[in-house]
mmCIF file with all atom_site columns, C-alpha atoms in Angstrom:
data_model
loop_
_atom_site.group_PDB
_atom_site.id
_atom_site.type_symbol
_atom_site.label_atom_id
_atom_site.label_alt_id
_atom_site.label_comp_id
_atom_site.label_asym_id
_atom_site.label_entity_id
_atom_site.label_seq_id
_atom_site.pdbx_PDB_ins_code
_atom_site.Cartn_x
_atom_site.Cartn_y
_atom_site.Cartn_z
_atom_site.occupancy
_atom_site.B_iso_or_equiv
_atom_site.pdbx_formal_charge
_atom_site.auth_seq_id
_atom_site.auth_comp_id
_atom_site.auth_asym_id
_atom_site.auth_atom_id
_atom_site.pdbx_PDB_model_num
ATOM 1   C CA . ILE A 1 1   ? 128.888 157.106 56.013 1.00 32.00 ? 1   ILE A CA 1
ATOM 2   C CA . ALA A 1 2   ? 125.379 156.055 55.016 1.00 32.00 ? 2   ALA A CA 1
ATOM 3   C CA . ALA A 1 3   ? 126.645 155.485 51.445 1.00 33.00 ? 3   ALA A CA 1
ATOM 4   C CA . LEU A 1 4   ? 129.045 152.730 52.501 1.00 36.00 ? 4   LEU A CA 1
ATOM 5   C CA . THR A 1 5   ? 128.319 149.400 51.239 1.00 36.00 ? 5   THR A CA 1
ATOM 6   C CA . THR A 1 6   ? 129.616 145.994 50.467 1.00 38.00 ? 6   THR A CA 1
ATOM 7   C CA . CYS A 1 7   ? 130.579 146.207 46.718 1.00 37.00 ? 7   CYS A CA 1
ATOM 8   C CA . SER A 1 8   ? 130.949 143.356 44.596 1.00 37.00 ? 8   SER A CA 1
ATOM 9   C CA . TYR A 1 9   ? 133.390 143.854 41.736 1.00 34.00 ? 9   TYR A CA 1
ATOM 10  C CA . GLY A 1 10  ? 132.558 140.964 39.483 1.00 37.00 ? 10  GLY A CA 1
ATOM 11  C CA . PHE A 1 11  ? 129.285 139.979 37.782 1.00 35.00 ? 11  PHE A CA 1
ATOM 12  C CA . ALA A 1 12  ? 128.070 136.362 38.137 1.00 42.00 ? 12  ALA A CA 1
ATOM 13  C CA . ALA A 1 13  ? 125.427 134.538 36.308 1.00 45.00 ? 13  ALA A CA 1
ATOM 14  C CA . GLU A 1 14  ? 122.247 134.395 38.256 1.00 48.00 ? 14  GLU A CA 1
ATOM 15  C CA . GLY A 1 15  ? 122.107 131.525 40.587 1.00 58.00 ? 15  GLY A CA 1
ATOM 16  C CA . SER A 1 16  ? 125.939 131.198 41.009 1.00 74.00 ? 16  SER A CA 1
ATOM 17  C CA . PHE A 1 17  ? 128.152 132.029 43.823 1.00 76.00 ? 17  PHE A CA 1
ATOM 18  C CA . GLN A 1 18  ? 129.607 135.641 44.066 1.00 76.00 ? 18  GLN A CA 1
ATOM 19  C CA . ALA A 1 19  ? 132.034 136.939 46.840 1.00 80.00 ? 19  ALA A CA 1
ATOM 20  C CA . GLY A 1 20  ? 131.765 140.281 48.131 1.00 80.00 ? 20  GLY A CA 1
ATOM 21  C CA . GLY A 1 21  ? 134.417 143.005 47.724 1.00 79.00 ? 21  GLY A CA 1
ATOM 22  C CA . PRO A 1 22  ? 136.094 145.450 49.978 1.00 75.00 ? 22  PRO A CA 1
ATOM 23  C CA . LEU A 1 23  ? 133.921 148.123 51.429 1.00 73.00 ? 23  LEU A CA 1
ATOM 24  C CA . GLY A 1 24  ? 133.369 151.123 49.081 1.00 74.00 ? 24  GLY A CA 1
ATOM 25  C CA . THR A 1 25  ? 130.534 152.980 47.184 1.00 73.00 ? 25  THR A CA 1
ATOM 26  C CA . ILE A 1 26  ? 128.742 152.417 44.043 1.00 75.00 ? 26  ILE A CA 1
ATOM 27  C CA . ASN A 1 27  ? 127.890 155.500 42.096 1.00 78.00 ? 27  ASN A CA 1
ATOM 28  C CA . GLU A 1 28  ? 124.662 156.192 39.972 1.00 82.00 ? 28  GLU A CA 1
ATOM 29  C CA . SER A 1 29  ? 126.046 154.463 37.031 1.00 83.00 ? 29  SER A CA 1
ATOM 30  C CA . GLY A 1 30  ? 126.775 151.122 38.905 1.00 81.00 ? 30  GLY A CA 1
ATOM 31  C CA . VAL A 1 31  ? 130.571 151.666 39.077 1.00 84.00 ? 31  VAL A CA 1
ATOM 32  C CA . ALA A 1 32  ? 132.166 150.477 42.350 1.00 78.00 ? 32  ALA A CA 1
ATOM 33  C CA . THR A 1 33  ? 134.944 152.519 43.892 1.00 77.00 ? 33  THR A CA 1
ATOM 34  C CA . PRO A 1 34  ? 136.735 151.167 46.984 1.00 76.00 ? 34  PRO A CA 1
ATOM 35  C CA . MET A 1 35  ? 136.964 153.253 50.033 1.00 73.00 ? 35  MET A CA 1
ATOM 36  C CA . SER A 1 36  ? 139.886 155.481 50.467 1.00 71.00 ? 36  SER A CA 1
ATOM 37  C CA . SER A 1 37  ? 142.729 153.976 52.499 1.00 75.00 ? 37  SER A CA 1
ATOM 38  C CA . ASN A 1 38  ? 142.701 156.732 55.045 1.00 70.00 ? 38  ASN A CA 1
ATOM 39  C CA . VAL A 1 39  ? 139.023 155.723 56.182 1.00 70.00 ? 39  VAL A CA 1
ATOM 40  C CA . LYS A 1 40  ? 138.856 153.126 58.723 1.00 73.00 ? 40  LYS A CA 1
ATOM 41  C CA . VAL A 1 41  ? 135.449 151.272 59.564 1.00 73.00 ? 41  VAL A CA 1
ATOM 42  C CA . TYR A 1 42  ? 135.165 148.978 62.710 1.00 71.00 ? 42  TYR A CA 1
ATOM 43  C CA . GLY A 1 43  ? 132.311 146.625 63.383 1.00 67.00 ? 43  GLY A CA 1
ATOM 44  C CA . SER A 1 44  ? 129.815 145.503 60.734 1.00 64.00 ? 44  SER A CA 1
ATOM 45  C CA . PHE A 1 45  ? 128.836 142.134 62.075 1.00 69.00 ? 45  PHE A CA 1
ATOM 46  C CA . ARG A 1 46  ? 126.535 140.808 64.856 1.00 71.00 ? 46  ARG A CA 1
ATOM 47  C CA . PHE A 1 47  ? 129.083 138.851 66.508 1.00 76.00 ? 47  PHE A CA 1
ATOM 48  C CA . ALA A 1 48  ? 132.197 136.741 65.521 1.00 82.00 ? 48  ALA A CA 1
ATOM 49  C CA . GLU A 1 49  ? 132.663 133.449 67.018 1.00 80.00 ? 49  GLU A CA 1
ATOM 50  C CA . SER A 1 50  ? 136.078 132.531 65.561 1.00 88.00 ? 50  SER A CA 1
ATOM 51  C CA . CYS A 1 51  ? 138.836 134.193 63.788 1.00 93.00 ? 51  CYS A CA 1
ATOM 52  C CA . THR A 1 52  ? 141.573 132.651 61.552 1.00 95.00 ? 52  THR A CA 1
ATOM 53  C CA . PHE A 1 53  ? 144.409 134.487 60.164 1.00 96.00 ? 53  PHE A CA 1
ATOM 54  C CA . ASP A 1 54  ? 145.237 134.329 56.561 1.00 96.00 ? 54  ASP A CA 1
ATOM 55  C CA . PRO A 1 55  ? 149.085 135.086 56.125 1.00 94.00 ? 55  PRO A CA 1
ATOM 56  C CA . GLN A 1 56  ? 148.876 135.115 52.360 1.00 93.00 ? 56  GLN A CA 1
ATOM 57  C CA . ARG A 1 57  ? 146.536 138.111 52.389 1.00 94.00 ? 57  ARG A CA 1
ATOM 58  C CA . ASN A 1 58  ? 147.402 139.413 55.617 1.00 97.00 ? 58  ASN A CA 1
ATOM 59  C CA . LEU A 1 59  ? 143.838 139.373 56.715 1.00 96.00 ? 59  LEU A CA 1
ATOM 60  C CA . ILE A 1 60  ? 141.640 138.064 59.556 1.00 95.00 ? 60  ILE A CA 1
ATOM 61  C CA . LEU A 1 61  ? 138.829 135.861 58.479 1.00 96.00 ? 61  LEU A CA 1
ATOM 62  C CA . ALA A 1 62  ? 135.907 136.344 61.061 1.00 94.00 ? 62  ALA A CA 1
ATOM 63  C CA . MET A 1 63  ? 133.004 133.661 61.194 1.00 95.00 ? 63  MET A CA 1
ATOM 64  C CA . ASN A 1 64  ? 129.705 135.379 61.700 1.00 92.00 ? 64  ASN A CA 1
ATOM 65  C CA . PRO A 1 65  ? 126.704 133.294 62.747 1.00 88.00 ? 65  PRO A CA 1
ATOM 66  C CA . GLY A 1 66  ? 124.278 136.175 61.624 1.00 80.00 ? 66  GLY A CA 1
ATOM 67  C CA . ILE A 1 67  ? 120.857 136.015 63.178 1.00 79.00 ? 67  ILE A CA 1
ATOM 68  C CA . GLY A 1 68  ? 119.604 133.113 64.767 1.00 74.00 ? 68  GLY A CA 1
ATOM 69  C CA . ASN A 1 69  ? 118.318 130.315 62.730 1.00 70.00 ? 69  ASN A CA 1
ATOM 70  C CA . GLU A 1 70  ? 114.815 130.309 64.204 1.00 78.00 ? 70  GLU A CA 1
ATOM 71  C CA . LEU A 1 71  ? 114.525 133.816 62.854 1.00 80.00 ? 71  LEU A CA 1
ATOM 72  C CA . GLN A 1 72  ? 116.174 133.275 59.491 1.00 80.00 ? 72  GLN A CA 1
ATOM 73  C CA . GLU A 1 73  ? 117.992 130.275 58.089 1.00 84.00 ? 73  GLU A CA 1
ATOM 74  C CA . ASN A 1 74  ? 121.087 130.531 55.928 1.00 88.00 ? 74  ASN A CA 1
ATOM 75  C CA . ASP A 1 75  ? 122.174 133.967 57.334 1.00 88.00 ? 75  ASP A CA 1
ATOM 76  C CA . GLY A 1 76  ? 125.950 133.074 58.220 1.00 92.00 ? 76  GLY A CA 1
ATOM 77  C CA . TYR A 1 77  ? 128.857 134.867 56.520 1.00 93.00 ? 77  TYR A CA 1
ATOM 78  C CA . VAL A 1 78  ? 132.495 135.440 56.741 1.00 95.00 ? 78  VAL A CA 1
ATOM 79  C CA . SER A 1 79  ? 134.193 138.980 57.067 1.00 93.00 ? 79  SER A CA 1
ATOM 80  C CA . LEU A 1 80  ? 137.516 140.014 56.079 1.00 93.00 ? 80  LEU A CA 1
ATOM 81  C CA . ILE A 1 81  ? 139.185 142.260 58.720 1.00 92.00 ? 81  ILE A CA 1
ATOM 82  C CA . ASN A 1 82  ? 142.685 144.034 58.603 1.00 91.00 ? 82  ASN A CA 1
ATOM 83  C CA . PRO A 1 83  ? 145.129 143.445 61.160 1.00 93.00 ? 83  PRO A CA 1
ATOM 84  C CA . ASP A 1 84  ? 144.526 146.730 62.815 1.00 90.00 ? 84  ASP A CA 1
ATOM 85  C CA . GLY A 1 85  ? 140.804 145.640 63.503 1.00 88.00 ? 85  GLY A CA 1
ATOM 86  C CA . SER A 1 86  ? 139.210 147.753 60.760 1.00 88.00 ? 86  SER A CA 1
ATOM 87  C CA . VAL A 1 87  ? 136.925 146.056 58.243 1.00 88.00 ? 87  VAL A CA 1
ATOM 88  C CA . HIS A 1 88  ? 138.264 145.072 54.830 1.00 89.00 ? 88  HIS A CA 1
ATOM 89  C CA . THR A 1 89  ? 135.087 143.322 53.629 1.00 90.00 ? 89  THR A CA 1
ATOM 90  C CA . ALA A 1 90  ? 132.078 143.199 55.660 1.00 88.00 ? 90  ALA A CA 1
ATOM 91  C CA . LYS A 1 91  ? 130.442 140.069 53.959 1.00 90.00 ? 91  LYS A CA 1
ATOM 92  C CA . TRP A 1 92  ? 133.126 138.458 51.976 1.00 93.00 ? 92  TRP A CA 1
ATOM 93  C CA . ILE A 1 93  ? 131.342 134.962 51.906 1.00 95.00 ? 93  ILE A CA 1
ATOM 94  C CA . GLY A 1 94  ? 127.631 135.670 52.248 1.00 91.00 ? 94  GLY A CA 1
ATOM 95  C CA . ALA A 1 95  ? 127.437 138.754 50.152 1.00 87.00 ? 95  ALA A CA 1
ATOM 96  C CA . THR A 1 96  ? 124.747 136.917 48.198 1.00 86.00 ? 96  THR A CA 1
ATOM 97  C CA . ARG A 1 97  ? 123.144 133.806 48.874 1.00 86.00 ? 97  ARG A CA 1
ATOM 98  C CA . ASP A 1 98  ? 123.201 132.398 45.459 1.00 86.00 ? 98  ASP A CA 1
ATOM 99  C CA . GLY A 1 99  ? 125.126 129.158 45.478 1.00 86.00 ? 99  GLY A CA 1
ATOM 100 C CA . LEU A 1 100 ? 125.761 129.527 49.234 1.00 93.00 ? 100 LEU A CA 1
ATOM 101 C CA . THR A 1 101 ? 124.549 127.635 52.220 1.00 93.00 ? 101 THR A CA 1
ATOM 102 C CA . LEU A 1 102 ? 125.918 128.929 55.520 1.00 95.00 ? 102 LEU A CA 1
ATOM 103 C CA . HIS A 1 103 ? 123.757 128.926 58.465 1.00 93.00 ? 103 HIS A CA 1
ATOM 104 C CA . HIS A 1 104 ? 125.846 129.550 61.645 1.00 92.00 ? 104 HIS A CA 1
ATOM 105 C CA . PRO A 1 105 ? 129.530 129.176 61.193 1.00 95.00 ? 105 PRO A CA 1
ATOM 106 C CA . LEU A 1 106 ? 131.500 128.911 64.423 1.00 94.00 ? 106 LEU A CA 1
ATOM 107 C CA . GLY A 1 107 ? 135.240 127.415 64.401 1.00 95.00 ? 107 GLY A CA 1
ATOM 108 C CA . SER A 1 108 ? 137.515 127.815 61.676 1.00 97.00 ? 108 SER A CA 1
ATOM 109 C CA . ALA A 1 109 ? 140.752 126.792 60.084 1.00 98.00 ? 109 ALA A CA 1
ATOM 110 C CA . ILE A 1 110 ? 143.027 127.266 57.058 1.00 97.00 ? 110 ILE A CA 1
ATOM 111 C CA . SER A 1 111 ? 144.978 124.461 55.417 1.00 97.00 ? 111 SER A CA 1
ATOM 112 C CA . ASN A 1 112 ? 146.373 124.360 51.809 1.00 96.00 ? 112 ASN A CA 1
ATOM 113 C CA . GLY A 1 113 ? 144.411 127.174 50.524 1.00 97.00 ? 113 GLY A CA 1
ATOM 114 C CA . VAL A 1 114 ? 141.144 126.017 51.720 1.00 98.00 ? 114 VAL A CA 1
ATOM 115 C CA . LEU A 1 115 ? 138.883 127.606 54.529 1.00 98.00 ? 115 LEU A CA 1
ATOM 116 C CA . TYR A 1 116 ? 137.134 125.172 56.750 1.00 98.00 ? 116 TYR A CA 1
ATOM 117 C CA . THR A 1 117 ? 134.314 126.036 59.005 1.00 98.00 ? 117 THR A CA 1
ATOM 118 C CA . VAL A 1 118 ? 131.851 124.173 61.330 1.00 97.00 ? 118 VAL A CA 1
ATOM 119 C CA . ASP A 1 119 ? 128.157 125.025 60.576 1.00 96.00 ? 119 ASP A CA 1
ATOM 120 C CA . GLY A 1 120 ? 125.688 123.281 62.980 1.00 93.00 ? 120 GLY A CA 1
ATOM 121 C CA . ILE A 1 121 ? 126.343 119.582 62.292 1.00 96.00 ? 121 ILE A CA 1
ATOM 122 C CA . MET A 1 122 ? 128.293 120.195 58.929 1.00 97.00 ? 122 MET A CA 1
ATOM 123 C CA . LEU A 1 123 ? 131.793 120.735 57.956 1.00 98.00 ? 123 LEU A CA 1
ATOM 124 C CA . ARG A 1 124 ? 131.906 123.332 55.104 1.00 98.00 ? 124 ARG A CA 1
ATOM 125 C CA . SER A 1 125 ? 134.953 124.254 53.100 1.00 98.00 ? 125 SER A CA 1
ATOM 126 C CA . PHE A 1 126 ? 135.638 127.147 50.673 1.00 97.00 ? 126 PHE A CA 1
ATOM 127 C CA . ASP A 1 127 ? 138.401 128.109 48.377 1.00 97.00 ? 127 ASP A CA 1
ATOM 128 C CA . LEU A 1 128 ? 140.543 130.506 50.179 1.00 96.00 ? 128 LEU A CA 1
ATOM 129 C CA . ALA A 1 129 ? 141.295 132.561 47.134 1.00 95.00 ? 129 ALA A CA 1
ATOM 130 C CA . THR A 1 130 ? 137.661 133.115 45.880 1.00 94.00 ? 130 THR A CA 1
ATOM 131 C CA . GLY A 1 131 ? 135.374 131.993 48.659 1.00 95.00 ? 131 GLY A CA 1
ATOM 132 C CA . ARG A 1 132 ? 133.523 129.678 46.580 1.00 95.00 ? 132 ARG A CA 1
ATOM 133 C CA . PRO A 1 133 ? 131.977 126.785 48.413 1.00 96.00 ? 133 PRO A CA 1
ATOM 134 C CA . LEU A 1 134 ? 133.894 123.509 47.884 1.00 97.00 ? 134 LEU A CA 1
ATOM 135 C CA . ASN A 1 135 ? 132.461 120.703 50.024 1.00 97.00 ? 135 ASN A CA 1
ATOM 136 C CA . ALA A 1 136 ? 129.833 120.237 52.699 1.00 97.00 ? 136 ALA A CA 1
ATOM 137 C CA . PHE A 1 137 ? 130.066 116.933 54.803 1.00 98.00 ? 137 PHE A CA 1
ATOM 138 C CA . GLU A 1 138 ? 127.377 116.045 57.561 1.00 98.00 ? 138 GLU A CA 1
ATOM 139 C CA . VAL A 1 139 ? 129.041 114.916 60.705 1.00 98.00 ? 139 VAL A CA 1
ATOM 140 C CA . THR A 1 140 ? 126.767 112.220 61.707 1.00 95.00 ? 140 THR A CA 1
ATOM 141 C CA . GLY A 1 141 ? 126.009 112.046 65.531 1.00 95.00 ? 141 GLY A CA 1
ATOM 142 C CA . ALA A 1 142 ? 126.961 115.547 65.977 1.00 97.00 ? 142 ALA A CA 1
ATOM 143 C CA . SER A 1 143 ? 124.716 117.963 67.773 1.00 96.00 ? 143 SER A CA 1
ATOM 144 C CA . PHE A 1 144 ? 126.867 121.144 68.239 1.00 94.00 ? 144 PHE A CA 1
ATOM 145 C CA . LEU A 1 145 ? 130.152 121.354 66.406 1.00 97.00 ? 145 LEU A CA 1
ATOM 146 C CA . ASN A 1 146 ? 132.445 124.168 67.610 1.00 95.00 ? 146 ASN A CA 1
ATOM 147 C CA . GLY A 1 147 ? 136.268 124.070 67.328 1.00 95.00 ? 147 GLY A CA 1
ATOM 148 C CA . ILE A 1 148 ? 138.192 122.689 64.458 1.00 98.00 ? 148 ILE A CA 1
ATOM 149 C CA . GLY A 1 149 ? 141.681 121.881 63.453 1.00 97.00 ? 149 GLY A CA 1
ATOM 150 C CA . VAL A 1 150 ? 142.878 120.734 60.032 1.00 98.00 ? 150 VAL A CA 1
ATOM 151 C CA . THR A 1 151 ? 146.009 118.794 58.775 1.00 97.00 ? 151 THR A CA 1
ATOM 152 C CA . GLU A 1 152 ? 148.008 118.974 55.950 1.00 96.00 ? 152 GLU A CA 1
ATOM 153 C CA . ASP A 1 153 ? 146.019 116.381 54.044 1.00 97.00 ? 153 ASP A CA 1
ATOM 154 C CA . GLY A 1 154 ? 142.586 117.860 54.686 1.00 97.00 ? 154 GLY A CA 1
ATOM 155 C CA . THR A 1 155 ? 141.679 115.691 57.729 1.00 98.00 ? 155 THR A CA 1
ATOM 156 C CA . ALA A 1 156 ? 139.512 117.692 60.127 1.00 98.00 ? 156 ALA A CA 1
ATOM 157 C CA . TYR A 1 157 ? 139.421 117.175 63.917 1.00 98.00 ? 157 TYR A CA 1
ATOM 158 C CA . ILE A 1 158 ? 136.236 118.785 65.130 1.00 98.00 ? 158 ILE A CA 1
ATOM 159 C CA . SER A 1 159 ? 134.777 119.242 68.696 1.00 97.00 ? 159 SER A CA 1
ATOM 160 C CA . ASN A 1 160 ? 131.406 118.657 69.542 1.00 97.00 ? 160 ASN A CA 1
ATOM 161 C CA . THR A 1 161 ? 130.504 120.855 72.586 1.00 94.00 ? 161 THR A CA 1
ATOM 162 C CA . ARG A 1 162 ? 127.082 119.549 73.489 1.00 94.00 ? 162 ARG A CA 1
ATOM 163 C CA . PRO A 1 163 ? 126.098 115.966 74.270 1.00 94.00 ? 163 PRO A CA 1
ATOM 164 C CA . PRO A 1 164 ? 127.780 113.626 73.216 1.00 92.00 ? 164 PRO A CA 1
ATOM 165 C CA . GLU A 1 165 ? 130.982 115.659 73.908 1.00 95.00 ? 165 GLU A CA 1
ATOM 166 C CA . ARG A 1 166 ? 133.478 114.106 71.657 1.00 97.00 ? 166 ARG A CA 1
ATOM 167 C CA . ILE A 1 167 ? 136.048 114.803 68.807 1.00 98.00 ? 167 ILE A CA 1
ATOM 168 C CA . TYR A 1 168 ? 135.368 113.892 65.395 1.00 98.00 ? 168 TYR A CA 1
ATOM 169 C CA . LYS A 1 169 ? 137.559 113.140 62.628 1.00 98.00 ? 169 LYS A CA 1
ATOM 170 C CA . VAL A 1 170 ? 136.467 113.854 59.062 1.00 98.00 ? 170 VAL A CA 1
ATOM 171 C CA . THR A 1 171 ? 138.717 112.931 56.142 1.00 98.00 ? 171 THR A CA 1
ATOM 172 C CA . ALA A 1 172 ? 139.183 115.135 53.089 1.00 97.00 ? 172 ALA A CA 1
ATOM 173 C CA . ASP A 1 173 ? 136.771 112.807 51.472 1.00 97.00 ? 173 ASP A CA 1
ATOM 174 C CA . GLY A 1 174 ? 134.157 113.161 54.188 1.00 97.00 ? 174 GLY A CA 1
ATOM 175 C CA . ASP A 1 175 ? 134.451 109.764 55.953 1.00 98.00 ? 175 ASP A CA 1
ATOM 176 C CA . VAL A 1 176 ? 133.349 110.622 59.513 1.00 98.00 ? 176 VAL A CA 1
ATOM 177 C CA . SER A 1 177 ? 134.516 108.760 62.492 1.00 98.00 ? 177 SER A CA 1
ATOM 178 C CA . VAL A 1 178 ? 134.810 109.481 66.360 1.00 97.00 ? 178 VAL A CA 1
ATOM 179 C CA . PHE A 1 179 ? 138.535 110.238 67.042 1.00 96.00 ? 179 PHE A CA 1
#
């Protein structure tokens, strides 16, 4: 069990984003091998605030705030969970920090091949196929973004659960207003 690790099956240029791969091992030659399908791993994250189902891949995306920002900033990540609750990919988004800023992801939603998550006072989006970061919009006036719903056109409706308690509307272009 100690040999289990998050494997990354592609190589990226230094400083560029790289998503993590399914659980498995890496041998002495650096060759990654996925874990056998008859092995199930449960857990692997500190706590998951929100989960969103991806029907295209039949996986659950779990937003993980990581450790508190006061201890380490930019430690959030997204895990992929199988429908039976076992771990598919412990750190899919967040396997590396190259090209990634994700502090404390909470609420999440999927629309048109994009994963949206709220992160402090930011709305962040990621390509659902690759995990690559797409956009980051600051929600001016927010103090603690939590829940999110996204329409077909990419408009996000986001709850701010601490004063001022309100719902924000963020368009696909990043225009922010109080709903």
